[in-house]
């Protein structure tokens, strides 16, 4: 019988490195090591596993997607206000945007 690891909170999952060890993925998914390694062996683990020597790792982005957690960078970009023509210094709001002249051949 394998010991169950303490599950990770969503905040802890967001703090993981880009390529966390599979044991951290097991904790994020709240499954035991035995179950996790069994799923990997049977090619049934829901996230792609990468082997680096003896180390097995997963992509954090894959883990976040599986858990449906927003990626911090994507959330920051989505919450940033969109730049408009009126944000440019010296440009009147609503001024037309200049288009390049067509090139004749």
Short mmCIF file of the C-alpha atoms (twelve columns), coordinates in Angstrom:
data_MODEL
# 
_entry.id   MODEL 
# 
loop_
_atom_site.group_PDB 
_atom_site.id 
_atom_site.type_symbol 
_atom_site.label_atom_id 
_atom_site.label_alt_id 
_atom_site.label_comp_id 
_atom_site.label_asym_id 
_atom_site.label_seq_id 
_atom_site.Cartn_x 
_atom_site.Cartn_y 
_atom_site.Cartn_z 
_atom_site.pdbx_PDB_model_num 
ATOM 1   C CA . UNK A 1   0.000   0.000  0.000   1 
ATOM 2   C CA . UNK A 2   1.386   3.377  -0.950  1 
ATOM 3   C CA . UNK A 3   1.001   6.473  1.150   1 
ATOM 4   C CA . UNK A 4   -1.409  9.118  -0.050  1 
ATOM 5   C CA . UNK A 5   0.264   12.472 -0.526  1 
ATOM 6   C CA . UNK A 6   -1.293  15.669 0.791   1 
ATOM 7   C CA . UNK A 7   -3.263  17.262 -2.084  1 
ATOM 8   C CA . UNK A 8   -2.178  20.606 -3.511  1 
ATOM 9   C CA . UNK A 9   -4.401  23.652 -3.373  1 
ATOM 10  C CA . UNK A 10  -5.086  25.535 -6.633  1 
ATOM 11  C CA . UNK A 11  -2.681  28.250 -5.468  1 
ATOM 12  C CA . UNK A 12  0.062   25.670 -4.899  1 
ATOM 13  C CA . UNK A 13  -0.545  24.202 -8.359  1 
ATOM 14  C CA . UNK A 14  -0.157  27.689 -9.883  1 
ATOM 15  C CA . UNK A 15  3.166   28.049 -8.024  1 
ATOM 16  C CA . UNK A 16  4.647   24.843 -9.501  1 
ATOM 17  C CA . UNK A 17  7.636   25.107 -11.851 1 
ATOM 18  C CA . UNK A 18  7.156   24.770 -15.615 1 
ATOM 19  C CA . UNK A 19  7.998   21.030 -15.537 1 
ATOM 20  C CA . UNK A 20  7.042   19.639 -12.120 1 
ATOM 21  C CA . UNK A 21  7.815   16.043 -11.115 1 
ATOM 22  C CA . UNK A 22  4.974   13.560 -11.566 1 
ATOM 23  C CA . UNK A 23  4.628   13.272 -7.773  1 
ATOM 24  C CA . UNK A 24  3.506   16.908 -7.730  1 
ATOM 25  C CA . UNK A 25  1.000   16.114 -10.495 1 
ATOM 26  C CA . UNK A 26  -0.277  13.203 -8.395  1 
ATOM 27  C CA . UNK A 27  -0.779  15.608 -5.481  1 
ATOM 28  C CA . UNK A 28  -2.550  18.119 -7.738  1 
ATOM 29  C CA . UNK A 29  -4.867  15.354 -8.971  1 
ATOM 30  C CA . UNK A 30  -5.304  13.977 -5.425  1 
ATOM 31  C CA . UNK A 31  -4.266  10.451 -6.356  1 
ATOM 32  C CA . UNK A 32  -1.778  8.112  -4.695  1 
ATOM 33  C CA . UNK A 33  1.670   7.397  -6.078  1 
ATOM 34  C CA . UNK A 34  0.663   3.808  -6.802  1 
ATOM 35  C CA . UNK A 35  -2.353  4.917  -8.804  1 
ATOM 36  C CA . UNK A 36  -0.359  7.590  -10.630 1 
ATOM 37  C CA . UNK A 37  2.531   5.326  -11.583 1 
ATOM 38  C CA . UNK A 38  0.057   2.598  -12.581 1 
ATOM 39  C CA . UNK A 39  -1.731  5.010  -14.906 1 
ATOM 40  C CA . UNK A 40  1.607   6.069  -16.401 1 
ATOM 41  C CA . UNK A 41  2.656   2.428  -16.893 1 
ATOM 42  C CA . UNK A 42  -0.670  1.629  -18.599 1 
ATOM 43  C CA . UNK A 43  -0.372  4.787  -20.736 1 
ATOM 44  C CA . UNK A 44  -3.600  6.073  -19.158 1 
ATOM 45  C CA . UNK A 45  -2.275  9.116  -17.265 1 
ATOM 46  C CA . UNK A 46  -4.374  12.103 -18.406 1 
ATOM 47  C CA . UNK A 47  -1.330  14.331 -18.945 1 
ATOM 48  C CA . UNK A 48  1.679   13.690 -21.176 1 
ATOM 49  C CA . UNK A 49  4.651   12.464 -19.127 1 
ATOM 50  C CA . UNK A 50  8.236   13.237 -20.135 1 
ATOM 51  C CA . UNK A 51  11.184  11.077 -19.103 1 
ATOM 52  C CA . UNK A 52  14.492  12.819 -18.323 1 
ATOM 53  C CA . UNK A 53  16.867  10.041 -17.311 1 
ATOM 54  C CA . UNK A 54  15.099  8.465  -14.346 1 
ATOM 55  C CA . UNK A 55  12.997  11.570 -13.647 1 
ATOM 56  C CA . UNK A 56  9.418   11.756 -14.886 1 
ATOM 57  C CA . UNK A 57  7.881   15.202 -15.340 1 
ATOM 58  C CA . UNK A 58  4.779   16.858 -16.759 1 
ATOM 59  C CA . UNK A 59  4.155   20.260 -18.312 1 
ATOM 60  C CA . UNK A 60  2.536   22.676 -15.893 1 
ATOM 61  C CA . UNK A 61  0.412   24.077 -18.735 1 
ATOM 62  C CA . UNK A 62  -1.026  20.589 -19.391 1 
ATOM 63  C CA . UNK A 63  -1.756  20.127 -15.690 1 
ATOM 64  C CA . UNK A 64  -3.458  23.532 -15.451 1 
ATOM 65  C CA . UNK A 65  -5.531  22.783 -18.554 1 
ATOM 66  C CA . UNK A 66  -6.629  19.400 -17.203 1 
ATOM 67  C CA . UNK A 67  -7.607  20.981 -13.876 1 
ATOM 68  C CA . UNK A 68  -9.221  23.895 -15.726 1 
ATOM 69  C CA . UNK A 69  -7.156  26.420 -13.807 1 
ATOM 70  C CA . UNK A 70  -6.298  29.678 -15.577 1 
ATOM 71  C CA . UNK A 71  -2.661  30.217 -16.429 1 
ATOM 72  C CA . UNK A 72  -1.389  33.296 -14.555 1 
ATOM 73  C CA . UNK A 73  0.099   34.942 -17.673 1 
ATOM 74  C CA . UNK A 74  -3.096  34.402 -19.672 1 
ATOM 75  C CA . UNK A 75  -5.210  35.814 -16.849 1 
ATOM 76  C CA . UNK A 76  -3.006  38.916 -16.663 1 
ATOM 77  C CA . UNK A 77  -3.257  39.507 -20.414 1 
ATOM 78  C CA . UNK A 78  -7.036  39.055 -20.388 1 
ATOM 79  C CA . UNK A 79  -7.461  41.508 -17.522 1 
ATOM 80  C CA . UNK A 80  -5.223  44.179 -19.090 1 
ATOM 81  C CA . UNK A 81  -7.112  47.042 -20.724 1 
ATOM 82  C CA . UNK A 82  -7.007  47.035 -24.497 1 
ATOM 83  C CA . UNK A 83  -4.908  49.741 -26.118 1 
ATOM 84  C CA . UNK A 84  -6.843  52.127 -28.295 1 
ATOM 85  C CA . UNK A 85  -5.905  54.911 -30.642 1 
ATOM 86  C CA . UNK A 86  -6.922  57.404 -27.947 1 
ATOM 87  C CA . UNK A 87  -4.192  56.000 -25.653 1 
ATOM 88  C CA . UNK A 88  -1.437  57.198 -27.982 1 
ATOM 89  C CA . UNK A 89  0.135   60.491 -26.938 1 
ATOM 90  C CA . UNK A 90  -0.693  63.407 -29.218 1 
ATOM 91  C CA . UNK A 91  -3.514  61.584 -31.000 1 
ATOM 92  C CA . UNK A 92  -7.071  62.811 -30.750 1 
ATOM 93  C CA . UNK A 93  -9.579  60.203 -29.609 1 
ATOM 94  C CA . UNK A 94  -11.426 58.701 -32.556 1 
ATOM 95  C CA . UNK A 95  -8.811  59.874 -35.072 1 
ATOM 96  C CA . UNK A 96  -8.614  57.616 -38.134 1 
ATOM 97  C CA . UNK A 97  -5.803  55.091 -38.199 1 
ATOM 98  C CA . UNK A 98  -3.385  55.644 -41.044 1 
ATOM 99  C CA . UNK A 99  -3.110  52.764 -43.499 1 
ATOM 100 C CA . UNK A 100 -0.008  52.178 -45.608 1 
ATOM 101 C CA . UNK A 101 -0.301  53.099 -49.290 1 
ATOM 102 C CA . UNK A 102 -0.718  50.165 -51.664 1 
ATOM 103 C CA . UNK A 103 2.435   49.107 -53.447 1 
ATOM 104 C CA . UNK A 104 2.191   49.199 -57.241 1 
ATOM 105 C CA . UNK A 105 4.102   46.618 -59.196 1 
# 
